[in-house]
PDB file of C-alpha atoms and ligand atoms in Angstrom:
ATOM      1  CA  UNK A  29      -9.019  17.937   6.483  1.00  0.00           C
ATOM      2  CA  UNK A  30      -6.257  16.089   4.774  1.00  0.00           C
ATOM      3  CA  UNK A  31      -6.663  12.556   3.458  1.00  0.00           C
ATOM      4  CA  UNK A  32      -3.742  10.569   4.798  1.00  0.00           C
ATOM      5  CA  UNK A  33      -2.002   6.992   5.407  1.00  0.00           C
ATOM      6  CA  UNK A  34       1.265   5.433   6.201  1.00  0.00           C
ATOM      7  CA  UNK A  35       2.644   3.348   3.442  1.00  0.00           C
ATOM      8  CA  UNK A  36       6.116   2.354   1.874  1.00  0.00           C
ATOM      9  CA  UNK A  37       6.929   3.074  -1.023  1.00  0.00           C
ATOM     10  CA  UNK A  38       8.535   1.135  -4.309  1.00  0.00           C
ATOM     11  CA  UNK A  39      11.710   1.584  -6.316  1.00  0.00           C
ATOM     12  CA  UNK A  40      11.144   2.931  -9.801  1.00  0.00           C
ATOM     13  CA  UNK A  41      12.081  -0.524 -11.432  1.00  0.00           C
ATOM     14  CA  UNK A  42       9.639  -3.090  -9.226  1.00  0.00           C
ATOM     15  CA  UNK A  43       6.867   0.220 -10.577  1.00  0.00           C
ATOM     16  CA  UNK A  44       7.696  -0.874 -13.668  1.00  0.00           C
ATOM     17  CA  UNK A  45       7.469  -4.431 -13.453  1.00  0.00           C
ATOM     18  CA  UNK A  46       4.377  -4.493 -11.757  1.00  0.00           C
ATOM     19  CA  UNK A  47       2.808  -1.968 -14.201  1.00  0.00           C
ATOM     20  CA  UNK A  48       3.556  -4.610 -16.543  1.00  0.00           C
ATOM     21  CA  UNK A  49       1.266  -6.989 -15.324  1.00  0.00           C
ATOM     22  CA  UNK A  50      -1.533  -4.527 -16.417  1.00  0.00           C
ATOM     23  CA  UNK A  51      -4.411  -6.208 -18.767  1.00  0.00           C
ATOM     24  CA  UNK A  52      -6.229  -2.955 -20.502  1.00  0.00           C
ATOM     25  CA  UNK A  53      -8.894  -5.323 -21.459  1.00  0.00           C
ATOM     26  CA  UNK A  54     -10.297  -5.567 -17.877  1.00  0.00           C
ATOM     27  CA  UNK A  55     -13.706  -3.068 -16.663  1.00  0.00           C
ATOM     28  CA  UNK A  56     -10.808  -1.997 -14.361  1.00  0.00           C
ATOM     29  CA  UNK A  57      -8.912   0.809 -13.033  1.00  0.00           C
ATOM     30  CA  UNK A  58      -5.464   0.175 -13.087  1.00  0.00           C
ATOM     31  CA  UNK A  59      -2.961   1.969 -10.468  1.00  0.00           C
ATOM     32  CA  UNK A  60       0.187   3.769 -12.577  1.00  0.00           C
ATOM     33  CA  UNK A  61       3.387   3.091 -11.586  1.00  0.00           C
ATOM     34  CA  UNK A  62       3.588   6.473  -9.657  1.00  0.00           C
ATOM     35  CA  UNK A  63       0.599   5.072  -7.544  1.00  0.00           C
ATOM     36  CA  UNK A  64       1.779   1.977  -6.157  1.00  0.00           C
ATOM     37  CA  UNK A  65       2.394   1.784  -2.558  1.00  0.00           C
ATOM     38  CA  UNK A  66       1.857  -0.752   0.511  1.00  0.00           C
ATOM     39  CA  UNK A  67      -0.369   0.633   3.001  1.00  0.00           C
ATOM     40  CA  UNK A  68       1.078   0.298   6.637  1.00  0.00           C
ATOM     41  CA  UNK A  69      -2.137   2.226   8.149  1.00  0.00           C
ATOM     42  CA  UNK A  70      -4.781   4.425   6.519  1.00  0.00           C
ATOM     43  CA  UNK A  71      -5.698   7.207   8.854  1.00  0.00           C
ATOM     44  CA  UNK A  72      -8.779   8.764   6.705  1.00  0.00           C
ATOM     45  CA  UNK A  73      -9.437  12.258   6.952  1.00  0.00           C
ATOM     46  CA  UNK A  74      -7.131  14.095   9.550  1.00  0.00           C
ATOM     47  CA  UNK A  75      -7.600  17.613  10.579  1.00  0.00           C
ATOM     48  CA  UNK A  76      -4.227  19.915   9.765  1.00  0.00           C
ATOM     49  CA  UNK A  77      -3.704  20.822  12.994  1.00  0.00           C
ATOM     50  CA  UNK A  78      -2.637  17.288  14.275  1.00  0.00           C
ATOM     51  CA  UNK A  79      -0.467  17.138  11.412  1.00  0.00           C
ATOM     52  CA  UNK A  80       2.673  18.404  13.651  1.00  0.00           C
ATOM     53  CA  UNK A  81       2.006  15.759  16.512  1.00  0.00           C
ATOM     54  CA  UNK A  82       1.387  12.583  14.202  1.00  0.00           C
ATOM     55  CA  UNK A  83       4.552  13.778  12.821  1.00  0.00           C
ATOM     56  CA  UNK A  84       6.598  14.056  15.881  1.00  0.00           C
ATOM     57  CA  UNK A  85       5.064  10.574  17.008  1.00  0.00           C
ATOM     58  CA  UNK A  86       5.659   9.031  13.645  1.00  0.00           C
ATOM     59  CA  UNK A  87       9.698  10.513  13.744  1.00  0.00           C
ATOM     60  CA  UNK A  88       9.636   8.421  17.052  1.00  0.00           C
ATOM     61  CA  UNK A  89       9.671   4.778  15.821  1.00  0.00           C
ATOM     62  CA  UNK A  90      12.975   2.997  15.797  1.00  0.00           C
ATOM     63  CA  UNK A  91      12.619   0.629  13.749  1.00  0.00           C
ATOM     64  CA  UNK A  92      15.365  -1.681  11.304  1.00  0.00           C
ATOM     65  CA  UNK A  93      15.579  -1.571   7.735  1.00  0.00           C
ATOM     66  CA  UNK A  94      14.707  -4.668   5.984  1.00  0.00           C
ATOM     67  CA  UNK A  95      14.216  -6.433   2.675  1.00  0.00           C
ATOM     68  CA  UNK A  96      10.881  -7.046   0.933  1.00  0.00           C
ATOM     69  CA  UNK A  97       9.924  -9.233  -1.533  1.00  0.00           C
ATOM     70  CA  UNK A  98       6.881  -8.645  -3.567  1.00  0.00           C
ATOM     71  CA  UNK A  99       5.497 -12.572  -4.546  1.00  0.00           C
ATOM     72  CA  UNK A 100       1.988 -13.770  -5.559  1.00  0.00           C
ATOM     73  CA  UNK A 101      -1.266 -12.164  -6.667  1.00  0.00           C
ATOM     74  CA  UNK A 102      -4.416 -11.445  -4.769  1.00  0.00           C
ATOM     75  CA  UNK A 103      -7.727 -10.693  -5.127  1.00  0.00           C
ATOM     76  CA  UNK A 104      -9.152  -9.011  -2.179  1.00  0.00           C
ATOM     77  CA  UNK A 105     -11.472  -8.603  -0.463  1.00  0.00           C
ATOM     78  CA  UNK A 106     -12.239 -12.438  -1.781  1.00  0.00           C
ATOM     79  CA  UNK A 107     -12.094 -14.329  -5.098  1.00  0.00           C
ATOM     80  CA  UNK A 108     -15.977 -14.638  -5.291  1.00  0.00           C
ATOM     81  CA  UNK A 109     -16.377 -10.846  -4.740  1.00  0.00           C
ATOM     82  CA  UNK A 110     -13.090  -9.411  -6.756  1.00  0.00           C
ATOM     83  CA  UNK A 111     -12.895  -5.821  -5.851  1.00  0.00           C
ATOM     84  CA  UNK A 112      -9.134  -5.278  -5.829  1.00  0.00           C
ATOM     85  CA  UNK A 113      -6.221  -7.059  -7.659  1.00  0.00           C
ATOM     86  CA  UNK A 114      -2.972  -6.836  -5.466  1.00  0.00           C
ATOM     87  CA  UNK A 115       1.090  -8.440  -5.341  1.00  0.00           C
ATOM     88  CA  UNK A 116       1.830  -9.789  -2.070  1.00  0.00           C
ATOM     89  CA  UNK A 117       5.069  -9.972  -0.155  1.00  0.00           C
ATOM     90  CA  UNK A 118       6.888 -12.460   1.467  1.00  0.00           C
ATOM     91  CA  UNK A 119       6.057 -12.021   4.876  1.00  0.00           C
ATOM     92  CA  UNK A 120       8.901 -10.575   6.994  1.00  0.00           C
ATOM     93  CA  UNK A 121       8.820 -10.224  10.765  1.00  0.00           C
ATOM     94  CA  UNK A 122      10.140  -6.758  10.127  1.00  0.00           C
ATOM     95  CA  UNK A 123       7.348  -5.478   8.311  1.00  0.00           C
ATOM     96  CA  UNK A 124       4.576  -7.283  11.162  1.00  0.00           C
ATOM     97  CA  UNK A 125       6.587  -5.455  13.447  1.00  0.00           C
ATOM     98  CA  UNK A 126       6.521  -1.609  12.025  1.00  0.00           C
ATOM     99  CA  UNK A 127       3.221  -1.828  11.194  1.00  0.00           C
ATOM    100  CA  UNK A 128       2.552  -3.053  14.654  1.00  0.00           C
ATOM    101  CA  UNK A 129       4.249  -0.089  16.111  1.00  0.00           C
ATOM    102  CA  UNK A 130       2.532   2.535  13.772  1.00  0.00           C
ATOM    103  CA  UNK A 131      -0.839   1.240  15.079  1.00  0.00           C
ATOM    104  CA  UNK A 132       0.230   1.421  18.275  1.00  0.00           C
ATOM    105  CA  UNK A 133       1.376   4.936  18.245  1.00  0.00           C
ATOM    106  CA  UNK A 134      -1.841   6.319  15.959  1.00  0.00           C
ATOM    107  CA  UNK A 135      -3.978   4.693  18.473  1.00  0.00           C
ATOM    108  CA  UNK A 136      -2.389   6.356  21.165  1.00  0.00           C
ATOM    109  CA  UNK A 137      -2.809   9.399  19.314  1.00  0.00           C
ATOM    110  CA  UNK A 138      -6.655   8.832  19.493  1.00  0.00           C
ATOM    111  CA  UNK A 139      -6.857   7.579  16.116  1.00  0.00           C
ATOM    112  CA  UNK A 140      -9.411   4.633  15.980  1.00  0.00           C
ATOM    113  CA  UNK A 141      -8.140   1.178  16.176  1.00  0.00           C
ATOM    114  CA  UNK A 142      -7.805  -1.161  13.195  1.00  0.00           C
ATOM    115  CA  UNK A 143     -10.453  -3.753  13.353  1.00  0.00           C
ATOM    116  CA  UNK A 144      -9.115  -5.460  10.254  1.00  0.00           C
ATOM    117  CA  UNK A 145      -5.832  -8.098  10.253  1.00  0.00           C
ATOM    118  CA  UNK A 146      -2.939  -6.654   8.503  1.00  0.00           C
ATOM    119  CA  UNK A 147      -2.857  -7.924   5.257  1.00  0.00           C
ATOM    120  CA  UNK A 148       0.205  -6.145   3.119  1.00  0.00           C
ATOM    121  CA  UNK A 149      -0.025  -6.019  -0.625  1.00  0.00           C
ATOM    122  CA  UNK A 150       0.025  -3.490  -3.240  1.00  0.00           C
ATOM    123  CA  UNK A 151      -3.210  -2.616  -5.172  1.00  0.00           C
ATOM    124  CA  UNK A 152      -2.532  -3.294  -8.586  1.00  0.00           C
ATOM    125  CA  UNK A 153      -6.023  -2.486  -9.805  1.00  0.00           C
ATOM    126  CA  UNK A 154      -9.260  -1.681  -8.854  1.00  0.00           C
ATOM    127  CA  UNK A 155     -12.166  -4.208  -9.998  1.00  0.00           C
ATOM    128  CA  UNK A 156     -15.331  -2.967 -12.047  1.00  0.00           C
ATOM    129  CA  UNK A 157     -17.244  -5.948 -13.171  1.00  0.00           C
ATOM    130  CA  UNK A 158     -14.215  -8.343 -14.576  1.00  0.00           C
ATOM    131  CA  UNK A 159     -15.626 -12.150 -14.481  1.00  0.00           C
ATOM    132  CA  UNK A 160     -14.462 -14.196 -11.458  1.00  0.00           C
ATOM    133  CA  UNK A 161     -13.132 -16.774 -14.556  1.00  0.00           C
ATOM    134  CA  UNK A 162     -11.095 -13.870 -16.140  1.00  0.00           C
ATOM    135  CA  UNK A 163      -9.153 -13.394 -12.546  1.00  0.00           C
ATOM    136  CA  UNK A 164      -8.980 -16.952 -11.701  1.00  0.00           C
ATOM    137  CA  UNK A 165      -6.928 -17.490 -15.210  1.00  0.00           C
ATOM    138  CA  UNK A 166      -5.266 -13.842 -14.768  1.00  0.00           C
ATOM    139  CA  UNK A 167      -3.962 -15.767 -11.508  1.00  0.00           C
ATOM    140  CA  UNK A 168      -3.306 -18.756 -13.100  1.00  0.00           C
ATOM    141  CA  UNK A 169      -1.095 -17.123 -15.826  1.00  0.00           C
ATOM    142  CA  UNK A 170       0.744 -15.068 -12.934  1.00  0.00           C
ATOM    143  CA  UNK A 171       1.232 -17.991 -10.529  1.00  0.00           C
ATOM    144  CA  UNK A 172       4.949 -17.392 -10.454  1.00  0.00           C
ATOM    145  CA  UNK A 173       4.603 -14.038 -10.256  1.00  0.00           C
ATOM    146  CA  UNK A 174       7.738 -12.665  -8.005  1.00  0.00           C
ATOM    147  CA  UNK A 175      10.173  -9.915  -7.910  1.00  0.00           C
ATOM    148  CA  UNK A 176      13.403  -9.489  -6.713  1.00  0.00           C
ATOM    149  CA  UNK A 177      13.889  -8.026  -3.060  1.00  0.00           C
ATOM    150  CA  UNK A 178      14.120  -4.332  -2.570  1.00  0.00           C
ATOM    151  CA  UNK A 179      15.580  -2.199   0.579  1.00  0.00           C
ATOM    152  CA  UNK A 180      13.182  -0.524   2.548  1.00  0.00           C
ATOM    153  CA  UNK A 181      14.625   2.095   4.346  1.00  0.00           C
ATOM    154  CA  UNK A 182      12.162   4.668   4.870  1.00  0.00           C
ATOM    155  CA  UNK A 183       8.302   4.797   5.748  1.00  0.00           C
ATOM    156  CA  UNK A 184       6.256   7.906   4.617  1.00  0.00           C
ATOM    157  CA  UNK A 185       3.211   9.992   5.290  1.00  0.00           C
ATOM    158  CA  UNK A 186       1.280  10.249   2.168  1.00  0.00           C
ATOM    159  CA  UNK A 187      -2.003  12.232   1.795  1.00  0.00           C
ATOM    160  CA  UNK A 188      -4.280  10.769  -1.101  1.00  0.00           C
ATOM    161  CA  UNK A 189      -5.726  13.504  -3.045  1.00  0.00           C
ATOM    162  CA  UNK A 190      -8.835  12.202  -4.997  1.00  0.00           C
ATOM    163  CA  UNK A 191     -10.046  12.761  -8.236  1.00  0.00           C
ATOM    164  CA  UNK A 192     -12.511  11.721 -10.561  1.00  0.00           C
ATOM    165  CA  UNK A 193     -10.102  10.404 -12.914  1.00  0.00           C
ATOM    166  CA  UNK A 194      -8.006   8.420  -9.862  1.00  0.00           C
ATOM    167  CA  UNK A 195      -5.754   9.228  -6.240  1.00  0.00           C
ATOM    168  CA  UNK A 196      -2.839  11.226  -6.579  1.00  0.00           C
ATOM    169  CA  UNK A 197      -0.953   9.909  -3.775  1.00  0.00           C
ATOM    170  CA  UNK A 198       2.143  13.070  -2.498  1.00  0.00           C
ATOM    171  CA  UNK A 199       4.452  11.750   0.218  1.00  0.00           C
ATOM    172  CA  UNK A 200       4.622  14.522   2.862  1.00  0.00           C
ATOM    173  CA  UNK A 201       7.152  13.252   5.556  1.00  0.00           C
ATOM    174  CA  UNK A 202      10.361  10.320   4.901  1.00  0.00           C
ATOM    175  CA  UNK A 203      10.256   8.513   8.459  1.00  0.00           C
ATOM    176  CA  UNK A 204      13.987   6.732   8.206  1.00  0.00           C
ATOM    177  CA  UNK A 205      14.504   3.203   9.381  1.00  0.00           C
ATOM    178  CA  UNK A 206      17.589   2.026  11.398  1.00  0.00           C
ATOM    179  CA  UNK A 207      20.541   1.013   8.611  1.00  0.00           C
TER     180      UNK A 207
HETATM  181  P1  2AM B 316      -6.199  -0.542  -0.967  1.00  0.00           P
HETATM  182  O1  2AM B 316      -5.111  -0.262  -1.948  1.00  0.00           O
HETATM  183  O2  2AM B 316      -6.242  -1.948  -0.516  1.00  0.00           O
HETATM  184  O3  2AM B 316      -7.532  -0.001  -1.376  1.00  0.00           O
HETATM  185  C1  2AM B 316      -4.915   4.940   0.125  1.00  0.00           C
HETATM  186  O4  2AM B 316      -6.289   4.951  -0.027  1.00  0.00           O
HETATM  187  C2  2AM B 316      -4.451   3.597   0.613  1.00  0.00           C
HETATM  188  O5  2AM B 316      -5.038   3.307   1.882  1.00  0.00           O
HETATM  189  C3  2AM B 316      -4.783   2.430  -0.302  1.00  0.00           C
HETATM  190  O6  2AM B 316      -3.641   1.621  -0.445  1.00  0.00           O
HETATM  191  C4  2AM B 316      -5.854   1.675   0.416  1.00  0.00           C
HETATM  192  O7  2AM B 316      -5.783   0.288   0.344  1.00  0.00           O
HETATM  193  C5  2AM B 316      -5.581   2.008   1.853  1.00  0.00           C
HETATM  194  N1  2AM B 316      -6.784   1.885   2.671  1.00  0.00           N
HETATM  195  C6  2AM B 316      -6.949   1.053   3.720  1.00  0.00           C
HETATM  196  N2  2AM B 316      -8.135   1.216   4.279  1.00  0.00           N
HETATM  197  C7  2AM B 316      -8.785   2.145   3.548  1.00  0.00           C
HETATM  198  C8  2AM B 316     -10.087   2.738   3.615  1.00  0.00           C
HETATM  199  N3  2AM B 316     -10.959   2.419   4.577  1.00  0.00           N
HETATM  200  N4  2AM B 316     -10.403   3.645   2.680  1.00  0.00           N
HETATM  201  C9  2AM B 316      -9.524   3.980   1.706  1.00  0.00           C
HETATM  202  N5  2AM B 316      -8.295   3.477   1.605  1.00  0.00           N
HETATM  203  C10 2AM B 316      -7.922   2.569   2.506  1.00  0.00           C
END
């Protein structure tokens, strides 16, 4: 079985910047910069032999490139329960639209609908036990938190290899997007 989702990936300077946010102080696990990602669709555990046909289907999608914006924190899944710290993006119909299509396709595939509204963002950190207080002012000191827009060109298949230490996240298929 192989671990996989669909996700787009980040240029080496927005890694940076958003590794920068990082507070080491926090009872949290913090994603490096060669783990940061926004999840279009997580799949879960796939069995090899599909691997050529979620492929194919994947290679399908015409879709445009576009321009994303990463802006804002967020704490999912809510501010009372902080489990995850994550940038946002300024939404773009694009983006909707591609992830719309990849659900689409996996369903058709058999894979199990998503029951859960898209929400985009990229995990900046996974939450131990860090004090609602300590996020709300984190958020507070990060309210203008934004980064300049970067090309997306490309989704990816990525299978998440776990360990105990952290996900290694390898990218096994580029799926180009329409220049
Ligand atoms: P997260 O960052 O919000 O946790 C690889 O695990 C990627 O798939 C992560 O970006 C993770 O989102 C996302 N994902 C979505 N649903 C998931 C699930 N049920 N289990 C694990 N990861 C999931």
């Amino acid at each position: 079985m192989l671990r996989l989702f669909v996700a787009l990936d980040l240029p080496e300077d927005h890694r940076r910047r958003l590794y920068a946010l990082r507070d080491p102080s926090w009872k949290a696990r913090w994603a490096t910069p060669d783990q940061f990602h926004l999840t279009l669709r997580f799949l879960g555990p796939v069995e090899e032999d599909l691997l050529p046909e979620l492929t194919r289907t994947l290679a399908e999608i015409e879709a445009p490139a576009f321009e994303l914006a990463p802006r804002g924190l967020m704490v999912l899944p809510s501010l009372t329960r902080p489990r995850v710290l994550a940038a946002a993006v300024d939404p773009v119909p694009e983006l909707h639209a591609l992830q719309a299509e990849i659900e689409r396709r996996v369903v058709d595939l058999g894979f199990t609908p998503e029951d859960r509204p898209f929400r985009p963002h990229i995990t900046l950190a996974r939450l131990k036990q860090v004090p609602t207080a300590a996020v709300r002012s984190f958020l507070q000191r990060h309210r203008d938190f934004a980064l300049t827009p970067f090309p997306v060109r490309a989704f990816h298949l990525y299978e998440s290899h776990l360990h105990p230490d952290g996900a290694r996240y390898e990218i096994l298929h580029r799926f180009p997007l329409q220049p």
